[in-house]
Amino acid sequence: MTENLIVFAHGKESGPWGTKITHLAQTAQRRGFAVISPDYSHTQDPQARIAQLLALRPTARRLVLAGSSMGGYVSAMACAALQPQALFLMAPALYFPYPGWDGEPQGIPPRCSVVHGWHDDIVPLAQAQRFALQHRAALHVLDAGHTLNDQLPMLDLLLDRLLAEVLAA
């Protein structure tokens, strides 16, 4: 079994090794985490992406799920089955009133950080606030839009802090 593993889930229109994931993968590797970033670009169906993640059956002594936008939804919805030690969400596309997007995440680990932009024009901040309140997650709101790509140093710090907590537990 792998000791430390982080599994990234990319957004609806990005790819497995976009700007954020490539940058944050280096952060994870510095902390001793192996990195997986599956390619979900063949489908825009969140349920199919969740099924793909679950089929991978990622296991590790310390498993962390991380996702951006639609990937945040995928990661959050996979928590009940995969039981990660931590969850890192960036502008998560939660609580949209559409079939397949309206699930309530279960099994969210106590170590959970949500990062959202004040100027996000895709996913309303209120949805991240609702999730953070409901699951007692740390919520970090930054002066950014949906991609958060202009906040890579802060994302690096926040992920590094979460991973340090996982390693210390």
Coordinates of N, CA and C in Angstrom, one line a residue:
M1 N 0.8 -1.2 0.0 CA 0.0 0.0 0.0 C 0.9 1.2 0.0
T2 N 0.5 2.2 -0.8 CA 1.2 3.5 -0.8 C 1.1 4.2 0.6
E3 N 2.1 4.8 1.0 CA 2.1 5.5 2.3 C 1.2 6.8 2.2
N4 N 1.6 7.7 1.3 CA 0.9 9.0 1.1 C 0.5 9.2 -0.3
L5 N -0.8 9.5 -0.6 CA -1.2 9.7 -2.0 C -2.2 10.8 -2.0
I6 N -2.1 11.7 -3.0 CA -3.1 12.7 -3.3 C -3.6 12.4 -4.7
V7 N -5.0 12.5 -4.8 CA -5.6 12.3 -6.1 C -6.3 13.6 -6.5
F8 N -5.9 14.2 -7.6 CA -6.5 15.4 -8.1 C -7.6 15.1 -9.1
A9 N -8.6 16.0 -9.1 CA -9.7 15.9 -10.1 C -9.8 17.2 -10.7
H10 N -9.6 17.3 -12.0 CA -9.6 18.6 -12.7 C -11.1 19.0 -13.0
G11 N -11.2 20.2 -13.5 CA -12.5 20.8 -13.8 C -13.1 20.4 -15.1
K12 N -14.2 20.9 -15.3 CA -15.0 20.5 -16.5 C -14.3 20.7 -17.8
E13 N -13.7 21.8 -18.0 CA -13.1 22.2 -19.3 C -11.5 22.2 -19.2
S14 N -11.0 21.7 -18.2 CA -9.5 21.6 -18.1 C -9.0 20.2 -18.3
G15 N -7.8 20.0 -18.0 CA -7.2 18.6 -18.1 C -6.5 18.2 -16.9
P16 N -6.0 17.0 -16.9 CA -5.4 16.4 -15.7 C -4.1 17.1 -15.2
W17 N -3.4 17.8 -16.1 CA -2.2 18.4 -15.7 C -2.2 19.9 -16.1
G18 N -3.3 20.6 -15.8 CA -3.4 22.0 -16.0 C -2.5 22.8 -15.0
T19 N -2.6 24.1 -15.1 CA -1.7 25.0 -14.3 C -1.8 24.7 -12.8
K20 N -3.0 24.6 -12.2 CA -3.1 24.4 -10.8 C -2.6 23.1 -10.4
I21 N -3.0 22.0 -11.0 CA -2.7 20.7 -10.6 C -1.2 20.5 -10.8
T22 N -0.6 20.9 -11.9 CA 0.9 20.8 -12.1 C 1.6 21.5 -10.9
H23 N 1.2 22.7 -10.6 CA 1.8 23.4 -9.5 C 1.7 22.7 -8.1
L24 N 0.4 22.3 -7.9 CA 0.1 21.7 -6.6 C 0.7 20.3 -6.4
A25 N 0.9 19.6 -7.5 CA 1.5 18.3 -7.5 C 2.9 18.4 -7.0
Q26 N 3.6 19.5 -7.3 CA 5.0 19.7 -6.8 C 4.9 19.9 -5.3
T27 N 3.9 20.6 -4.8 CA 3.8 20.9 -3.4 C 3.6 19.5 -2.7
A28 N 2.7 18.7 -3.2 CA 2.4 17.4 -2.6 C 3.7 16.5 -2.6
Q29 N 4.4 16.5 -3.7 CA 5.6 15.7 -3.8 C 6.7 16.1 -2.8
R30 N 6.8 17.4 -2.6 CA 7.7 17.9 -1.6 C 7.4 17.4 -0.2
R31 N 6.1 17.1 0.1 CA 5.7 16.6 1.3 C 5.7 15.1 1.4
G32 N 6.1 14.5 0.3 CA 6.3 13.0 0.3 C 5.0 12.3 -0.2
F33 N 4.2 13.0 -0.9 CA 2.9 12.4 -1.4 C 3.1 11.9 -2.9
A34 N 2.7 10.7 -3.2 CA 2.6 10.3 -4.6 C 1.4 11.1 -5.2
V35 N 1.4 11.3 -6.5 CA 0.3 12.1 -7.1 C -0.3 11.3 -8.3
I36 N -1.7 11.3 -8.3 CA -2.4 10.8 -9.4 C -3.4 11.9 -9.8
S37 N -3.5 12.0 -11.2 CA -4.4 13.0 -11.7 C -5.1 12.4 -12.9
P38 N -6.2 11.7 -12.7 CA -6.9 11.0 -13.8 C -7.4 12.0 -14.9
D39 N -7.5 11.5 -16.1 CA -8.1 12.3 -17.2 C -9.6 12.0 -17.3
Y40 N -10.4 13.0 -17.0 CA -11.8 12.9 -17.0 C -12.4 13.6 -18.3
S41 N -11.5 14.1 -19.1 CA -12.0 15.0 -20.2 C -12.9 14.3 -21.3
H42 N -13.0 13.0 -21.2 CA -13.8 12.3 -22.1 C -15.3 12.4 -21.8
T43 N -15.6 13.0 -20.7 CA -17.1 13.1 -20.3 C -17.3 14.4 -19.5
Q44 N -18.4 15.0 -19.6 CA -18.8 16.1 -18.8 C -19.9 15.7 -17.8
D45 N -20.1 14.5 -17.7 CA -21.1 13.9 -16.8 C -20.5 13.7 -15.4
P46 N -20.9 14.5 -14.4 CA -20.2 14.3 -13.1 C -20.3 12.9 -12.5
Q47 N -21.4 12.2 -12.8 CA -21.6 10.9 -12.2 C -20.6 9.9 -12.9
A48 N -20.4 10.1 -14.2 CA -19.4 9.2 -14.8 C -18.0 9.5 -14.3
R49 N -17.7 10.7 -14.0 CA -16.4 11.1 -13.4 C -16.2 10.5 -12.0
I50 N -17.3 10.5 -11.2 CA -17.2 9.9 -9.9 C -17.0 8.4 -10.0
A51 N -17.7 7.8 -10.9 CA -17.6 6.3 -11.1 C -16.1 6.0 -11.5
Q52 N -15.6 6.8 -12.4 CA -14.2 6.6 -12.8 C -13.2 6.7 -11.6
L53 N -13.4 7.7 -10.8 CA -12.5 7.8 -9.6 C -12.7 6.6 -8.7
L54 N -13.9 6.2 -8.4 CA -14.2 5.1 -7.6 C -13.6 3.8 -8.1
A55 N -13.6 3.7 -9.5 CA -13.1 2.5 -10.1 C -11.6 2.4 -10.0
L56 N -10.9 3.5 -9.8 CA -9.5 3.5 -9.6 C -9.1 2.9 -8.2
R57 N -10.0 3.0 -7.3 CA -9.8 2.5 -5.9 C -8.5 3.0 -5.3
P58 N -8.2 4.3 -5.3 CA -7.0 4.7 -4.8 C -6.9 4.4 -3.3
T59 N -5.8 3.8 -2.8 CA -5.7 3.5 -1.4 C -4.3 3.9 -1.0
A60 N -4.2 4.4 0.2 CA -3.0 4.8 0.8 C -3.2 4.9 2.3
R61 N -2.1 4.8 3.0 CA -2.2 5.0 4.5 C -2.8 6.4 4.8
R62 N -2.3 7.4 4.0 CA -2.8 8.7 4.1 C -3.3 9.1 2.7
L63 N -4.6 9.1 2.5 CA -5.2 9.5 1.2 C -5.8 10.9 1.3
V64 N -5.5 11.7 0.3 CA -6.0 13.1 0.2 C -6.7 13.2 -1.2
L65 N -7.9 13.7 -1.2 CA -8.6 14.0 -2.4 C -8.5 15.5 -2.6
A66 N -8.3 16.0 -3.9 CA -8.3 17.4 -4.2 C -9.0 17.6 -5.5
G67 N -9.8 18.7 -5.6 CA -10.5 18.9 -6.9 C -10.8 20.4 -7.1
S68 N -10.9 20.7 -8.3 CA -11.2 22.1 -8.7 C -12.5 22.1 -9.6
S69 N -13.4 23.0 -9.2 CA -14.6 23.2 -9.9 C -15.4 21.9 -10.0
M70 N -15.7 21.3 -11.2 CA -16.4 20.1 -11.3 C -15.6 19.0 -10.6
G71 N -14.3 19.1 -10.6 CA -13.4 18.1 -9.9 C -13.6 18.2 -8.4
G72 N -14.0 19.4 -7.9 CA -14.3 19.5 -6.5 C -15.6 18.7 -6.1
Y73 N -16.6 18.8 -7.0 CA -17.8 18.0 -6.8 C -17.5 16.5 -6.8
V74 N -16.7 16.1 -7.8 CA -16.3 14.7 -7.9 C -15.6 14.2 -6.7
S75 N -14.6 15.0 -6.2 CA -13.8 14.6 -5.0 C -14.7 14.6 -3.8
A76 N -15.6 15.6 -3.6 CA -16.4 15.6 -2.4 C -17.4 14.4 -2.4
M77 N -18.0 14.1 -3.6 CA -18.9 13.0 -3.7 C -18.3 11.6 -3.5
A78 N -17.0 11.6 -3.7 CA -16.3 10.3 -3.6 C -15.8 10.0 -2.1
C79 N -16.0 11.0 -1.3 CA -15.5 10.8 0.1 C -16.1 9.7 0.9
A80 N -17.4 9.5 0.7 CA -18.1 8.4 1.5 C -17.5 7.1 1.2
A81 N -17.2 6.8 -0.1 CA -16.7 5.5 -0.5 C -15.2 5.4 -0.3
L82 N -14.4 6.5 -0.5 CA -12.9 6.3 -0.4 C -12.4 6.7 1.0
Q83 N -13.1 7.4 1.8 CA -12.7 7.7 3.2 C -11.3 8.3 3.2
P84 N -11.1 9.4 2.6 CA -9.8 10.1 2.6 C -9.5 10.7 4.0
Q85 N -8.2 10.9 4.3 CA -7.9 11.6 5.5 C -8.1 13.1 5.4
A86 N -8.1 13.6 4.2 CA -8.3 15.1 4.0 C -8.9 15.3 2.6
L87 N -9.5 16.5 2.5 CA -10.1 17.0 1.2 C -9.7 18.4 1.0
F88 N -9.3 18.7 -0.2 CA -8.9 20.1 -0.6 C -9.7 20.5 -1.8
L89 N -10.6 21.4 -1.7 CA -11.5 21.8 -2.8 C -11.2 23.3 -3.2
M90 N -11.2 23.5 -4.5 CA -10.9 24.8 -5.1 C -12.1 25.1 -6.0
A91 N -12.8 26.2 -5.6 CA -14.0 26.6 -6.3 C -15.0 25.5 -6.7
P92 N -15.3 24.7 -5.6 CA -16.1 23.4 -5.9 C -17.5 23.7 -6.5
A93 N -17.8 23.0 -7.5 CA -19.1 23.1 -8.2 C -20.2 22.3 -7.5
L94 N -20.5 22.7 -6.3 CA -21.5 22.0 -5.4 C -22.8 22.7 -5.5
Y95 N -23.9 21.9 -5.2 CA -25.2 22.4 -5.0 C -25.8 23.1 -6.2
F96 N -25.5 22.6 -7.4 CA -26.2 23.1 -8.6 C -27.5 22.3 -8.7
P97 N -28.6 23.0 -9.0 CA -29.9 22.3 -9.1 C -30.2 21.6 -10.4
Y98 N -29.2 20.8 -10.8 CA -29.4 20.0 -12.0 C -29.2 18.5 -11.7
P99 N -29.9 17.6 -12.4 CA -29.7 16.2 -12.1 C -28.2 15.8 -12.3
G100 N -27.7 15.1 -11.4 CA -26.3 14.7 -11.4 C -25.4 15.6 -10.7
W101 N -25.8 16.8 -10.5 CA -25.0 17.9 -9.8 C -25.5 18.2 -8.4
D102 N -26.6 17.7 -8.0 CA -27.3 18.1 -6.8 C -27.1 17.2 -5.6
G103 N -26.2 16.3 -5.7 CA -26.0 15.4 -4.5 C -25.4 16.1 -3.3
E104 N -25.7 15.6 -2.2 CA -25.1 16.1 -0.9 C -23.9 15.2 -0.5
P105 N -22.8 15.8 -0.5 CA -21.6 15.0 -0.1 C -21.7 14.4 1.3
Q106 N -21.2 13.2 1.4 CA -21.2 12.5 2.7 C -19.8 12.0 3.0
G107 N -19.5 11.8 4.3 CA -18.2 11.3 4.7 C -17.1 12.2 4.5
I108 N -17.4 13.5 4.6 CA -16.3 14.5 4.5 C -15.4 14.4 5.7
P109 N -14.1 14.4 5.4 CA -13.2 14.2 6.6 C -13.1 15.5 7.4
P110 N -12.7 15.4 8.7 CA -12.6 16.6 9.5 C -11.5 17.6 8.9
R111 N -10.5 17.1 8.3 CA -9.5 17.9 7.7 C -10.0 18.2 6.2
C112 N -10.6 19.4 6.1 CA -11.1 19.8 4.8 C -10.9 21.3 4.6
S113 N -10.3 21.7 3.5 CA -10.1 23.1 3.2 C -10.8 23.4 1.9
V114 N -11.5 24.5 1.9 CA -12.2 25.0 0.7 C -11.6 26.4 0.3
V115 N -11.2 26.6 -0.9 CA -10.7 27.8 -1.4 C -11.6 28.3 -2.5
H116 N -12.0 29.6 -2.4 CA -13.0 30.1 -3.4 C -12.6 31.6 -3.7
G117 N -12.9 32.1 -4.8 CA -12.7 33.4 -5.2 C -13.8 34.4 -5.0
W118 N -13.6 35.6 -4.5 CA -14.6 36.6 -4.3 C -15.3 36.9 -5.7
H119 N -14.6 36.8 -6.8 CA -15.1 37.2 -8.1 C -15.4 36.0 -9.0
D120 N -15.7 34.9 -8.4 CA -16.0 33.7 -9.2 C -17.4 33.9 -9.9
D121 N -17.4 33.9 -11.2 CA -18.6 34.1 -12.0 C -19.2 32.8 -12.5
I122 N -18.6 31.6 -12.0 CA -19.1 30.3 -12.5 C -19.8 29.6 -11.3
V123 N -19.2 29.6 -10.2 CA -19.8 28.9 -9.0 C -19.9 30.0 -7.9
P124 N -21.1 30.3 -7.5 CA -21.4 31.4 -6.5 C -20.7 31.0 -5.2
L125 N -20.1 32.0 -4.6 CA -19.4 31.9 -3.3 C -20.4 31.3 -2.2
A126 N -21.7 31.6 -2.3 CA -22.6 31.1 -1.3 C -22.6 29.6 -1.3
Q127 N -22.3 28.9 -2.4 CA -22.3 27.4 -2.4 C -21.1 26.9 -1.7
A128 N -19.9 27.6 -1.8 CA -18.8 27.2 -1.0 C -19.0 27.4 0.5
Q129 N -19.7 28.5 0.8 CA -20.0 28.9 2.2 C -21.0 27.8 2.8
R130 N -22.0 27.4 2.0 CA -22.9 26.4 2.5 C -22.2 25.1 2.8
F131 N -21.3 24.7 1.9 CA -20.6 23.4 2.2 C -19.7 23.6 3.4
A132 N -18.9 24.7 3.5 CA -18.0 24.9 4.6 C -18.8 24.9 6.0
L133 N -19.9 25.5 6.0 CA -20.7 25.6 7.2 C -21.3 24.2 7.5
Q134 N -21.8 23.5 6.6 CA -22.4 22.2 6.8 C -21.4 21.2 7.3
H135 N -20.2 21.3 6.7 CA -19.2 20.2 7.0 C -18.0 20.7 7.9
R136 N -18.2 21.9 8.4 CA -17.2 22.5 9.3 C -15.8 22.6 8.7
A137 N -15.8 22.9 7.4 CA -14.5 23.0 6.7 C -13.9 24.4 6.8
A138 N -12.6 24.5 6.7 CA -11.9 25.8 6.6 C -12.3 26.4 5.3
L139 N -12.7 27.6 5.3 CA -13.0 28.3 4.1 C -12.1 29.5 3.9
H140 N -11.4 29.6 2.7 CA -10.5 30.6 2.4 C -11.0 31.3 1.2
V141 N -11.4 32.6 1.3 CA -11.9 33.4 0.2 C -10.8 34.4 -0.3
L142 N -10.5 34.2 -1.5 CA -9.3 35.0 -2.1 C -9.8 36.0 -3.1
D143 N -9.0 37.0 -3.4 CA -9.3 38.1 -4.4 C -9.0 37.5 -5.7
A144 N -9.9 36.6 -6.2 CA -9.7 35.9 -7.5 C -11.0 35.5 -8.1
G145 N -10.9 35.1 -9.4 CA -12.0 34.5 -10.1 C -12.1 33.0 -9.9
H146 N -12.8 32.4 -10.9 CA -13.1 31.0 -10.8 C -11.8 30.1 -10.9
T147 N -10.9 30.4 -11.7 CA -9.8 29.5 -11.9 C -8.8 29.5 -10.8
L148 N -8.7 30.6 -10.1 CA -7.8 30.8 -9.0 C -6.3 30.7 -9.4
N149 N -6.1 30.7 -10.7 CA -4.7 30.5 -11.3 C -3.8 31.7 -10.9
D150 N -4.4 32.8 -10.5 CA -3.5 34.0 -10.1 C -3.2 33.9 -8.6
Q151 N -3.6 32.8 -8.0 CA -3.4 32.7 -6.6 C -2.6 31.4 -6.2
L152 N -1.7 31.0 -7.2 CA -0.9 29.8 -7.0 C -0.1 29.8 -5.7
P153 N 0.6 30.9 -5.4 CA 1.4 30.8 -4.1 C 0.5 30.6 -2.9
M154 N -0.7 31.2 -2.8 CA -1.6 31.0 -1.7 C -2.2 29.5 -1.7
L155 N -2.5 29.0 -2.9 CA -3.0 27.6 -3.0 C -1.9 26.7 -2.5
D156 N -0.7 27.0 -2.9 CA 0.5 26.2 -2.4 C 0.6 26.2 -0.9
L157 N 0.5 27.3 -0.3 CA 0.5 27.4 1.2 C -0.6 26.7 1.8
L158 N -1.8 26.8 1.3 CA -3.0 26.2 1.9 C -2.9 24.6 1.8
L159 N -2.5 24.2 0.6 CA -2.4 22.7 0.5 C -1.2 22.2 1.3
D160 N -0.1 22.9 1.3 CA 1.0 22.5 2.2 C 0.6 22.3 3.6
R161 N -0.1 23.3 4.1 CA -0.6 23.3 5.5 C -1.5 22.1 5.8
L162 N -2.4 21.8 4.9 CA -3.3 20.7 5.0 C -2.5 19.4 5.0
L163 N -1.6 19.2 4.1 CA -0.8 18.0 4.0 C 0.1 17.8 5.3
A164 N 0.6 18.9 5.8 CA 1.4 18.9 7.1 C 0.5 18.4 8.2
E165 N -0.8 18.8 8.3 CA -1.7 18.3 9.3 C -2.0 16.8 9.1
V166 N -2.1 16.4 7.9 CA -2.4 14.9 7.6 C -1.2 14.1 8.1
L167 N 0.0 14.6 7.8 CA 1.3 13.9 8.2 C 1.5 13.8 9.7
A168 N 1.0 14.9 10.4 CA 1.2 15.0 11.8 C 0.2 14.2 12.6
A169 N -0.9 13.8 11.9 CA -2.0 13.1 12.6 C -1.6 11.6 13.0

